[in-house]
C-alpha cells in the first residue's frame, strides 16, 4: 500500500502506471492510495512542524532580512498538481493552462519543513478561494497572534527605531546635506590656502 502511494505522489505517476507496476486493479490502487492519505492526515498534526514564537536565526542574523521579515514565520504558495479525474468533474479540475489538476496550498518554515498543506481543490479554483478555505477550516492554517517576543527588548543598546516621520527624515537629510556642503567648502578653502602658501 505504501509503495503505491509513494510511487503516485513521488513520481507523479498515474493510477494506470502504478497499477501495472504492482499488478493490482485500478480499484485496489485507488483504495490503497486513499487509505495511506487518510492515515497521513491523522498523524499530520503531530508530524508537521509548528512555527515557534521566536525570530528564526536565519532572519535575525541577516542585516538584509532582519528588520523587514522579523515577524515572518514562513512562506506560503499554491501549486497545481496534475490529477486523474473522470466523469462530470473533469471541467472544474481544468486549470487556466487546460491541464486537469488540483490546486494545492502549502506553507513551510525557514528550515524548509512543511507546516501546512491543503490539497483537493479543483484546478480552476482561484488561489484566494483556496487560502480563504484554509483559514476558515477548523483544523486549517492558523496565523499565530502577535507577541512581543519577536521584538528586541526595550533596554537593548543596539536597538534603533526603524520608522520615522517624513519631517524627521527630511531634517536628517538636510543636516546630512549641510554637513557635506560644509566639508566640501572647508576642503576647497584648505586646498586654496595650501596652493597660496606653496607659491
PDB file of C-alpha atoms in Angstrom, residues 32-159:
ATOM      1  CA  UNK A  32      -4.748   1.843  -1.085  1.00  0.00           C
ATOM      2  CA  UNK A  33      -3.798   5.389  -2.041  1.00  0.00           C
ATOM      3  CA  UNK A  34      -6.769   6.807  -0.130  1.00  0.00           C
ATOM      4  CA  UNK A  35      -6.053   4.668   2.954  1.00  0.00           C
ATOM      5  CA  UNK A  36      -2.465   5.954   3.168  1.00  0.00           C
ATOM      6  CA  UNK A  37      -3.610   9.521   2.527  1.00  0.00           C
ATOM      7  CA  UNK A  38      -6.155   9.308   5.363  1.00  0.00           C
ATOM      8  CA  UNK A  39      -3.513   7.816   7.677  1.00  0.00           C
ATOM      9  CA  UNK A  40      -1.149  10.689   6.879  1.00  0.00           C
ATOM     10  CA  UNK A  41      -3.914  13.192   7.588  1.00  0.00           C
ATOM     11  CA  UNK A  42      -4.458  11.741  11.048  1.00  0.00           C
ATOM     12  CA  UNK A  43      -0.775  11.981  12.027  1.00  0.00           C
ATOM     13  CA  UNK A  44      -0.125  15.308  10.280  1.00  0.00           C
ATOM     14  CA  UNK A  45      -0.843  17.353  13.412  1.00  0.00           C
ATOM     15  CA  UNK A  46       1.911  15.567  15.345  1.00  0.00           C
ATOM     16  CA  UNK A  47       4.395  15.206  12.484  1.00  0.00           C
ATOM     17  CA  UNK A  48       4.267  18.620  10.826  1.00  0.00           C
ATOM     18  CA  UNK A  49       6.484  21.366  12.259  1.00  0.00           C
ATOM     19  CA  UNK A  50       4.772  24.182  14.115  1.00  0.00           C
ATOM     20  CA  UNK A  51       6.108  27.750  13.948  1.00  0.00           C
ATOM     21  CA  UNK A  52       7.837  28.960  17.078  1.00  0.00           C
ATOM     22  CA  UNK A  53       7.346  32.348  18.754  1.00  0.00           C
ATOM     23  CA  UNK A  54      10.959  33.468  18.253  1.00  0.00           C
ATOM     24  CA  UNK A  55      12.511  35.074  15.202  1.00  0.00           C
ATOM     25  CA  UNK A  56      14.391  32.412  13.184  1.00  0.00           C
ATOM     26  CA  UNK A  57      18.179  32.705  13.317  1.00  0.00           C
ATOM     27  CA  UNK A  58      18.400  32.991   9.529  1.00  0.00           C
ATOM     28  CA  UNK A  59      16.352  36.192   9.718  1.00  0.00           C
ATOM     29  CA  UNK A  60      17.731  37.578  12.990  1.00  0.00           C
ATOM     30  CA  UNK A  61      21.382  37.253  11.935  1.00  0.00           C
ATOM     31  CA  UNK A  62      20.953  38.788   8.484  1.00  0.00           C
ATOM     32  CA  UNK A  63      21.073  42.556   8.062  1.00  0.00           C
ATOM     33  CA  UNK A  64      19.453  42.048   4.695  1.00  0.00           C
ATOM     34  CA  UNK A  65      16.328  40.422   6.163  1.00  0.00           C
ATOM     35  CA  UNK A  66      16.065  41.273   9.875  1.00  0.00           C
ATOM     36  CA  UNK A  67      14.072  44.441  10.191  1.00  0.00           C
ATOM     37  CA  UNK A  68      11.791  43.554   7.309  1.00  0.00           C
ATOM     38  CA  UNK A  69      10.999  39.876   7.917  1.00  0.00           C
ATOM     39  CA  UNK A  70      11.265  39.687  11.726  1.00  0.00           C
ATOM     40  CA  UNK A  71       7.576  38.755  12.101  1.00  0.00           C
ATOM     41  CA  UNK A  72       7.564  36.307   9.193  1.00  0.00           C
ATOM     42  CA  UNK A  73       7.050  32.669  10.178  1.00  0.00           C
ATOM     43  CA  UNK A  74       7.497  31.095   6.753  1.00  0.00           C
ATOM     44  CA  UNK A  75       6.407  31.075   3.140  1.00  0.00           C
ATOM     45  CA  UNK A  76       3.090  30.118   1.599  1.00  0.00           C
ATOM     46  CA  UNK A  77       2.408  29.276  -2.018  1.00  0.00           C
ATOM     47  CA  UNK A  78      -0.006  27.433  -4.225  1.00  0.00           C
ATOM     48  CA  UNK A  79       0.793  24.979  -6.977  1.00  0.00           C
ATOM     49  CA  UNK A  80      -1.070  22.821  -9.442  1.00  0.00           C
ATOM     50  CA  UNK A  81      -0.506  19.075  -9.337  1.00  0.00           C
ATOM     51  CA  UNK A  82      -1.788  17.005 -12.274  1.00  0.00           C
ATOM     52  CA  UNK A  83      -4.738  14.805 -11.339  1.00  0.00           C
ATOM     53  CA  UNK A  84      -6.652  11.940 -12.899  1.00  0.00           C
ATOM     54  CA  UNK A  85     -10.334  12.904 -12.781  1.00  0.00           C
ATOM     55  CA  UNK A  86     -13.151  11.213 -14.668  1.00  0.00           C
ATOM     56  CA  UNK A  87     -16.812  11.940 -15.201  1.00  0.00           C
ATOM     57  CA  UNK A  88     -18.643  15.228 -14.816  1.00  0.00           C
ATOM     58  CA  UNK A  89     -15.997  16.849 -12.572  1.00  0.00           C
ATOM     59  CA  UNK A  90     -13.320  16.986 -15.286  1.00  0.00           C
ATOM     60  CA  UNK A  91     -14.163  20.522 -16.417  1.00  0.00           C
ATOM     61  CA  UNK A  92     -13.907  22.020 -12.912  1.00  0.00           C
ATOM     62  CA  UNK A  93     -10.437  20.493 -12.443  1.00  0.00           C
ATOM     63  CA  UNK A  94      -9.117  22.041 -15.678  1.00  0.00           C
ATOM     64  CA  UNK A  95      -6.716  24.895 -14.809  1.00  0.00           C
ATOM     65  CA  UNK A  96      -6.043  28.034 -16.857  1.00  0.00           C
ATOM     66  CA  UNK A  97      -3.474  26.180 -18.969  1.00  0.00           C
ATOM     67  CA  UNK A  98      -6.005  23.498 -19.880  1.00  0.00           C
ATOM     68  CA  UNK A  99      -4.398  20.821 -17.705  1.00  0.00           C
ATOM     69  CA  UNK A 100      -6.522  18.741 -15.348  1.00  0.00           C
ATOM     70  CA  UNK A 101      -5.045  19.372 -11.907  1.00  0.00           C
ATOM     71  CA  UNK A 102      -5.589  20.014  -8.222  1.00  0.00           C
ATOM     72  CA  UNK A 103      -4.804  23.388  -6.668  1.00  0.00           C
ATOM     73  CA  UNK A 104      -2.626  22.677  -3.608  1.00  0.00           C
ATOM     74  CA  UNK A 105      -1.706  25.246  -0.958  1.00  0.00           C
ATOM     75  CA  UNK A 106       1.423  24.667   1.135  1.00  0.00           C
ATOM     76  CA  UNK A 107       3.223  26.626   3.857  1.00  0.00           C
ATOM     77  CA  UNK A 108       6.747  25.953   5.090  1.00  0.00           C
ATOM     78  CA  UNK A 109       9.078  27.452   7.681  1.00  0.00           C
ATOM     79  CA  UNK A 110      12.632  28.721   7.140  1.00  0.00           C
ATOM     80  CA  UNK A 111      14.069  25.238   7.677  1.00  0.00           C
ATOM     81  CA  UNK A 112      12.034  24.090   4.647  1.00  0.00           C
ATOM     82  CA  UNK A 113       9.723  21.967   6.797  1.00  0.00           C
ATOM     83  CA  UNK A 114       6.064  21.913   5.800  1.00  0.00           C
ATOM     84  CA  UNK A 115       3.835  23.444   8.448  1.00  0.00           C
ATOM     85  CA  UNK A 116       0.580  23.204   6.471  1.00  0.00           C
ATOM     86  CA  UNK A 117      -0.718  21.521   3.296  1.00  0.00           C
ATOM     87  CA  UNK A 118      -4.221  21.789   1.819  1.00  0.00           C
ATOM     88  CA  UNK A 119      -4.926  19.674  -1.250  1.00  0.00           C
ATOM     89  CA  UNK A 120      -8.009  18.625  -3.158  1.00  0.00           C
ATOM     90  CA  UNK A 121      -9.221  21.909  -4.626  1.00  0.00           C
ATOM     91  CA  UNK A 122     -10.153  21.949  -8.302  1.00  0.00           C
ATOM     92  CA  UNK A 123      -7.553  23.289 -10.704  1.00  0.00           C
ATOM     93  CA  UNK A 124      -9.954  26.057 -11.741  1.00  0.00           C
ATOM     94  CA  UNK A 125     -10.219  27.379  -8.157  1.00  0.00           C
ATOM     95  CA  UNK A 126      -8.597  30.762  -7.581  1.00  0.00           C
ATOM     96  CA  UNK A 127      -5.720  30.924  -5.079  1.00  0.00           C
ATOM     97  CA  UNK A 128      -7.600  33.402  -2.864  1.00  0.00           C
ATOM     98  CA  UNK A 129     -10.513  30.975  -2.616  1.00  0.00           C
ATOM     99  CA  UNK A 130      -8.159  28.171  -1.548  1.00  0.00           C
ATOM    100  CA  UNK A 131      -6.476  30.459   1.003  1.00  0.00           C
ATOM    101  CA  UNK A 132      -9.846  31.549   2.443  1.00  0.00           C
ATOM    102  CA  UNK A 133     -10.814  27.898   2.801  1.00  0.00           C
ATOM    103  CA  UNK A 134      -7.513  27.129   4.551  1.00  0.00           C
ATOM    104  CA  UNK A 135      -8.045  29.979   7.022  1.00  0.00           C
ATOM    105  CA  UNK A 136     -11.693  29.130   7.741  1.00  0.00           C
ATOM    106  CA  UNK A 137     -11.336  25.383   8.375  1.00  0.00           C
ATOM    107  CA  UNK A 138     -11.475  24.053  11.919  1.00  0.00           C
ATOM    108  CA  UNK A 139      -8.053  22.435  11.519  1.00  0.00           C
ATOM    109  CA  UNK A 140      -6.908  24.946   8.929  1.00  0.00           C
ATOM    110  CA  UNK A 141      -3.974  27.290   8.580  1.00  0.00           C
ATOM    111  CA  UNK A 142      -3.508  29.247  11.796  1.00  0.00           C
ATOM    112  CA  UNK A 143      -1.668  32.540  11.881  1.00  0.00           C
ATOM    113  CA  UNK A 144      -0.145  32.955  15.359  1.00  0.00           C
ATOM    114  CA  UNK A 145      -1.180  36.104  17.238  1.00  0.00           C
ATOM    115  CA  UNK A 146       1.266  38.964  17.541  1.00  0.00           C
ATOM    116  CA  UNK A 147       3.519  38.656  20.549  1.00  0.00           C
ATOM    117  CA  UNK A 148       6.259  40.774  21.955  1.00  0.00           C
ATOM    118  CA  UNK A 149       8.858  38.006  21.984  1.00  0.00           C
ATOM    119  CA  UNK A 150       9.903  38.726  18.397  1.00  0.00           C
ATOM    120  CA  UNK A 151      10.703  42.376  19.034  1.00  0.00           C
ATOM    121  CA  UNK A 152      14.005  43.397  20.642  1.00  0.00           C
ATOM    122  CA  UNK A 153      13.973  44.224  24.358  1.00  0.00           C
ATOM    123  CA  UNK A 154      13.447  47.884  25.242  1.00  0.00           C
ATOM    124  CA  UNK A 155      16.755  48.104  27.137  1.00  0.00           C
ATOM    125  CA  UNK A 156      18.868  46.743  24.275  1.00  0.00           C
ATOM    126  CA  UNK A 157      21.556  49.268  23.285  1.00  0.00           C
ATOM    127  CA  UNK A 158      21.735  48.268  19.624  1.00  0.00           C
ATOM    128  CA  UNK A 159      18.035  48.834  19.006  1.00  0.00           C
TER     129      UNK A 159
END
